PDB file of C-alpha atoms in Angstrom:
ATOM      1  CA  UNK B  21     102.238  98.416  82.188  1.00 48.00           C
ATOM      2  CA  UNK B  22     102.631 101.785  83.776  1.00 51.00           C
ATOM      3  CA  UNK B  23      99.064 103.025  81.440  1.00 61.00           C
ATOM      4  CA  UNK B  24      96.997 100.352  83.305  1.00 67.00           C
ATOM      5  CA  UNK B  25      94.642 101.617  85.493  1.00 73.00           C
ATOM      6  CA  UNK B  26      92.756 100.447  88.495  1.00 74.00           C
ATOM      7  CA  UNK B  27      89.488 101.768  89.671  1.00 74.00           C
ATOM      8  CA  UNK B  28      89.820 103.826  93.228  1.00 70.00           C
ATOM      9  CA  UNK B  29      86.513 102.048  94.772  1.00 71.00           C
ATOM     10  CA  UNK B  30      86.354  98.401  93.230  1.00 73.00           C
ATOM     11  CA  UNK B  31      89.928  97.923  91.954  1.00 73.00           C
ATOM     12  CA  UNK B  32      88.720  96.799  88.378  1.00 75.00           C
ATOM     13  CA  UNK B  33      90.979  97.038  85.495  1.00 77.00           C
ATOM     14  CA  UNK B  34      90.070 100.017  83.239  1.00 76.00           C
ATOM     15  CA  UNK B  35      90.173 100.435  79.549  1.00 76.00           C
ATOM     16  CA  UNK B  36      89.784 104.224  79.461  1.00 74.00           C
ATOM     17  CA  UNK B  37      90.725 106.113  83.025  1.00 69.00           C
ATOM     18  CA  UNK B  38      88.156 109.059  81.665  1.00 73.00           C
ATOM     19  CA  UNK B  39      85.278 106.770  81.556  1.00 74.00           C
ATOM     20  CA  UNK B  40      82.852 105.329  84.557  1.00 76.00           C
ATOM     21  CA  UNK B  41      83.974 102.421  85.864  1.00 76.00           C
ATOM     22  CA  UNK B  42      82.178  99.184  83.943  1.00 75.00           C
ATOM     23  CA  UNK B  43      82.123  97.452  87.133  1.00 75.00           C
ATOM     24  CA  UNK B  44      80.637  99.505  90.249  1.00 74.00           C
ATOM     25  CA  UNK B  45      79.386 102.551  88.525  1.00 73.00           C
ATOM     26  CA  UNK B  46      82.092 105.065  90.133  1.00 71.00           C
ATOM     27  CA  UNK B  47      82.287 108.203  88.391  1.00 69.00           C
ATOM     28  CA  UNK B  48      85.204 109.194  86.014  1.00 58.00           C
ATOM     29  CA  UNK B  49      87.135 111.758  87.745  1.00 57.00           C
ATOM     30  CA  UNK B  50      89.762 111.867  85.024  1.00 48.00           C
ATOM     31  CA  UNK B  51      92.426 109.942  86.040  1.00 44.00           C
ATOM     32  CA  UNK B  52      92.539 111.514  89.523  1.00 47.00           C
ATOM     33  CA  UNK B  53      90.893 109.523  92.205  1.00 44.00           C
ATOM     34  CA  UNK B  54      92.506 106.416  90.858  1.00 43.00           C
ATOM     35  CA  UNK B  55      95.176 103.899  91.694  1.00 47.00           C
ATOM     36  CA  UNK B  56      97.836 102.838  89.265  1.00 44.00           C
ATOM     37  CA  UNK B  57      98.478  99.010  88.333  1.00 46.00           C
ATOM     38  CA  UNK B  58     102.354  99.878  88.171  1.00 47.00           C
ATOM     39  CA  UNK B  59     103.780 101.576  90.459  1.00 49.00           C
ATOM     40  CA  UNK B  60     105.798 104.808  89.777  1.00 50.00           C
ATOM     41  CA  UNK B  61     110.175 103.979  89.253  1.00 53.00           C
ATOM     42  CA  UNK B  62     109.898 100.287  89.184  1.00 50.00           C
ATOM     43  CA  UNK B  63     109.014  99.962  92.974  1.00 50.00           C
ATOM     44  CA  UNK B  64     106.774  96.473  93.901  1.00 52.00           C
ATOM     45  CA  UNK B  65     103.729  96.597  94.878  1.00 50.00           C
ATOM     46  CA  UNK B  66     102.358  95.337  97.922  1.00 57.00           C
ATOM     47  CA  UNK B  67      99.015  93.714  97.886  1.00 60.00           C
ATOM     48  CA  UNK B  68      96.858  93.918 100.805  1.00 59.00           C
ATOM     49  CA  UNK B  69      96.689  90.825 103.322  1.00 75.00           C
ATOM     50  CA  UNK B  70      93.603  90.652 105.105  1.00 80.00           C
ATOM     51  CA  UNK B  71      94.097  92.050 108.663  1.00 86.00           C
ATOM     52  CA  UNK B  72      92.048  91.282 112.137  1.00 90.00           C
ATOM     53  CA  UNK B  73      90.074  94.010 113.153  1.00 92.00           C
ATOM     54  CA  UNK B  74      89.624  92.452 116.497  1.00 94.00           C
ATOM     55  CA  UNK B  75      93.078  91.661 116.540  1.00 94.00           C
ATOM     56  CA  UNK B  76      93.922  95.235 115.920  1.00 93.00           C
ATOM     57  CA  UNK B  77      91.352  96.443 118.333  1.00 93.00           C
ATOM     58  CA  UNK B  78      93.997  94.242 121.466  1.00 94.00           C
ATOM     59  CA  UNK B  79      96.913  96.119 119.943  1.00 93.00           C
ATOM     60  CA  UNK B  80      95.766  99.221 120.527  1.00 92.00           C
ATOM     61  CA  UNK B  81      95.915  98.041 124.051  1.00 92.00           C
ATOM     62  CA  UNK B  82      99.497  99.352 123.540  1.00 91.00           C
ATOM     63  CA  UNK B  83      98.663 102.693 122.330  1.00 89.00           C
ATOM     64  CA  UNK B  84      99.367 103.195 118.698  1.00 91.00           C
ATOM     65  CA  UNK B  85      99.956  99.331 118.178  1.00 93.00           C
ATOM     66  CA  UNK B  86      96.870  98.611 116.199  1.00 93.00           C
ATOM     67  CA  UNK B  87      97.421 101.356 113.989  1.00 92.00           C
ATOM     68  CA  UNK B  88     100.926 100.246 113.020  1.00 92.00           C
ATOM     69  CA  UNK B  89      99.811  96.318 112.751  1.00 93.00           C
ATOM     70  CA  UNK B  90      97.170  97.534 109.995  1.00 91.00           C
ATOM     71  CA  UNK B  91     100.485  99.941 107.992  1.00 89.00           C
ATOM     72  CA  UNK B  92      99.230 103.819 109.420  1.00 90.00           C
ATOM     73  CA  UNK B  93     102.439 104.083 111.467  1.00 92.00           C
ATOM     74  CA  UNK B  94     102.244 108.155 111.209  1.00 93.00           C
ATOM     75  CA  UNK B  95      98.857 107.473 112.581  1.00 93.00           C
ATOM     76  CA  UNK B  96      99.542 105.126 115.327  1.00 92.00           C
ATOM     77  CA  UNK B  97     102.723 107.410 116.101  1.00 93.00           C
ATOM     78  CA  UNK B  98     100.196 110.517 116.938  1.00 92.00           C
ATOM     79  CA  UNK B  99      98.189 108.113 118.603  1.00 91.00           C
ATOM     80  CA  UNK B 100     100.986 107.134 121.358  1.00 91.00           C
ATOM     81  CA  UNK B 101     102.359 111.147 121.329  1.00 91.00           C
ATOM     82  CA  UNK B 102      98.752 112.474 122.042  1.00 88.00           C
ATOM     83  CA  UNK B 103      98.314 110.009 125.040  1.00 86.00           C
ATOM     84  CA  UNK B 104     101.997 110.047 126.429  1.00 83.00           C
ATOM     85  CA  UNK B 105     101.752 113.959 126.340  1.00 81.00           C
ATOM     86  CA  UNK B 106      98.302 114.198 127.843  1.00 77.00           C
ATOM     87  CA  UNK B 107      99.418 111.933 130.741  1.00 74.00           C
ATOM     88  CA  UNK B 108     102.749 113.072 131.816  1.00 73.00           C
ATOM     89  CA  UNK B 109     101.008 116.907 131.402  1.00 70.00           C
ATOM     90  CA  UNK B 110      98.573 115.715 133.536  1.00 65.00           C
ATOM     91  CA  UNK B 111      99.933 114.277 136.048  1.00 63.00           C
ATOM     92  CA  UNK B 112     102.882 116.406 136.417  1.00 63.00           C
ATOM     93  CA  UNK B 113     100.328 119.062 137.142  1.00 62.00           C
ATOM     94  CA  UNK B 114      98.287 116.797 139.648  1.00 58.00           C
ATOM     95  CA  UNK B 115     101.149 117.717 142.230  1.00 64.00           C
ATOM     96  CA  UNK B 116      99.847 121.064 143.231  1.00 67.00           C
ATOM     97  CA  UNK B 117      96.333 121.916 144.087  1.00 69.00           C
ATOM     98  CA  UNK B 118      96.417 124.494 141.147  1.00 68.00           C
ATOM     99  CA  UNK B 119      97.488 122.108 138.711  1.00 68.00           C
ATOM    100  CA  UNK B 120      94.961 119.617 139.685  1.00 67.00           C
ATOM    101  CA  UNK B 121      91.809 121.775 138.320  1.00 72.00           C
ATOM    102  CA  UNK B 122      94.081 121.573 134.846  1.00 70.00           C
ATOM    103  CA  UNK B 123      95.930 117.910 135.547  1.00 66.00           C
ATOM    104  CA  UNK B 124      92.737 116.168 136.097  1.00 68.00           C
ATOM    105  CA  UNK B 125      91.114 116.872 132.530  1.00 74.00           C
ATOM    106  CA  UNK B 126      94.330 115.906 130.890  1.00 70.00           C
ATOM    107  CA  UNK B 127      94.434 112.675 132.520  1.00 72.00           C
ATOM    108  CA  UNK B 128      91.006 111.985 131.664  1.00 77.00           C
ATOM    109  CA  UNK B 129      91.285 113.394 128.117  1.00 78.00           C
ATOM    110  CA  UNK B 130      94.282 111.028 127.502  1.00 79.00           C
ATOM    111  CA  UNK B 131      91.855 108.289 129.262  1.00 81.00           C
ATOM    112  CA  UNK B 132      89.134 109.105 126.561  1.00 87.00           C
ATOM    113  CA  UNK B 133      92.165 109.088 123.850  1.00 87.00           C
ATOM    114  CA  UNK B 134      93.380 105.650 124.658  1.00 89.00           C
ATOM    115  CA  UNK B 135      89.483 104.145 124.245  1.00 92.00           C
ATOM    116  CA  UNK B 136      89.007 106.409 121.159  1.00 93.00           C
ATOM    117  CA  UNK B 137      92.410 104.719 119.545  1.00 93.00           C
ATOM    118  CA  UNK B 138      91.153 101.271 120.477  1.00 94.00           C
ATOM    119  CA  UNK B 139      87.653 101.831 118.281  1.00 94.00           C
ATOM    120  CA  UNK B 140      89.845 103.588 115.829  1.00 94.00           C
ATOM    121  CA  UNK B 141      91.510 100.933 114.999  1.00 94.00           C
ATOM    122  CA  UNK B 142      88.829  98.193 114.602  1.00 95.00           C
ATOM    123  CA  UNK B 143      86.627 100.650 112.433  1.00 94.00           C
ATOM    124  CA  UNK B 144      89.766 101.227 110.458  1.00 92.00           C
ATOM    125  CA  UNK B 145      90.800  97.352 109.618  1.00 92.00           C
ATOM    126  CA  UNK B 146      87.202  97.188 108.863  1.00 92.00           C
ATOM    127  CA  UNK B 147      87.080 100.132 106.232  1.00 91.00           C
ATOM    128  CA  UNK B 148      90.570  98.283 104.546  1.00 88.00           C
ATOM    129  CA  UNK B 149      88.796  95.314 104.689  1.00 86.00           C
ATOM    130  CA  UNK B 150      85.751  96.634 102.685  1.00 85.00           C
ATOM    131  CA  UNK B 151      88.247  98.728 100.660  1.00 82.00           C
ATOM    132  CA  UNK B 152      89.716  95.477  99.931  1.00 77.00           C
ATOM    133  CA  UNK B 153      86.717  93.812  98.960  1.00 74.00           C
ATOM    134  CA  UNK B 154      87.086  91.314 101.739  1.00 65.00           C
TER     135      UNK B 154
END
């Protein structure tokens, strides 16, 4: 039924949306804050399958990759854009002395993005995971 609803922290079926949740205490927030059984025109929805933080973490070898194997493809998407961009700025400017005082940071900012997208990922499959109630 489309009037089902779940709570937003513990997923618990309640009885009245306006109400704290009988289960984990989470405040009523009046329907906002909290996901529907049914989804919206009849679409399916997907439950979550447990997903490898570790294995996402070696993904985002690939820049982006971990974020798309755990369903944030906008995220992983900005992920590969910010490092691409930072490296071919960077060392496109490394060719001329001038450039090098700019070219240098960039490289090493898109260095310190690529580690940043690796942790990024693993802390993220590990908040769905919780999330989840795995």
């Amino acid at each position: 039924m489309a009037s089902e609803v779940l709570c937003g922290r513990c997923g618990a079926l309640l009885t009245n949306p306006v109400a704290p949740c009988p289960r984990c205490g989470a405040p009523a927030s009046g329907g906002a804050g909290y996901r529907y059984a049914a989804p919206p025109y009849g679409a399916t929805a997907r439950p979550y399958t447990r997903k490898s933080p570790w294995v996402a973490a070696a993904l985002a070898v690939i820049p982006g990759m971990g974020h798309v194997y755990l369903g944030q493809n906008v995220k992983g998407m900005g992920f590969f854009a910010g490092l691409v961009g930072l490296q071919f700025l960077g060392f496109d400017l490394d060719l001329s002395v001038i450039g090098a005082a700019i070219g240098v940071p960039l490289e090493l900012g898109g260095g310190t993005l690529w580690l940043y997208s690796i942790v990024d990922a693993y802390r993220t499959a590990r908040r769905l995971e919780a999330e989840a109630g795995f």
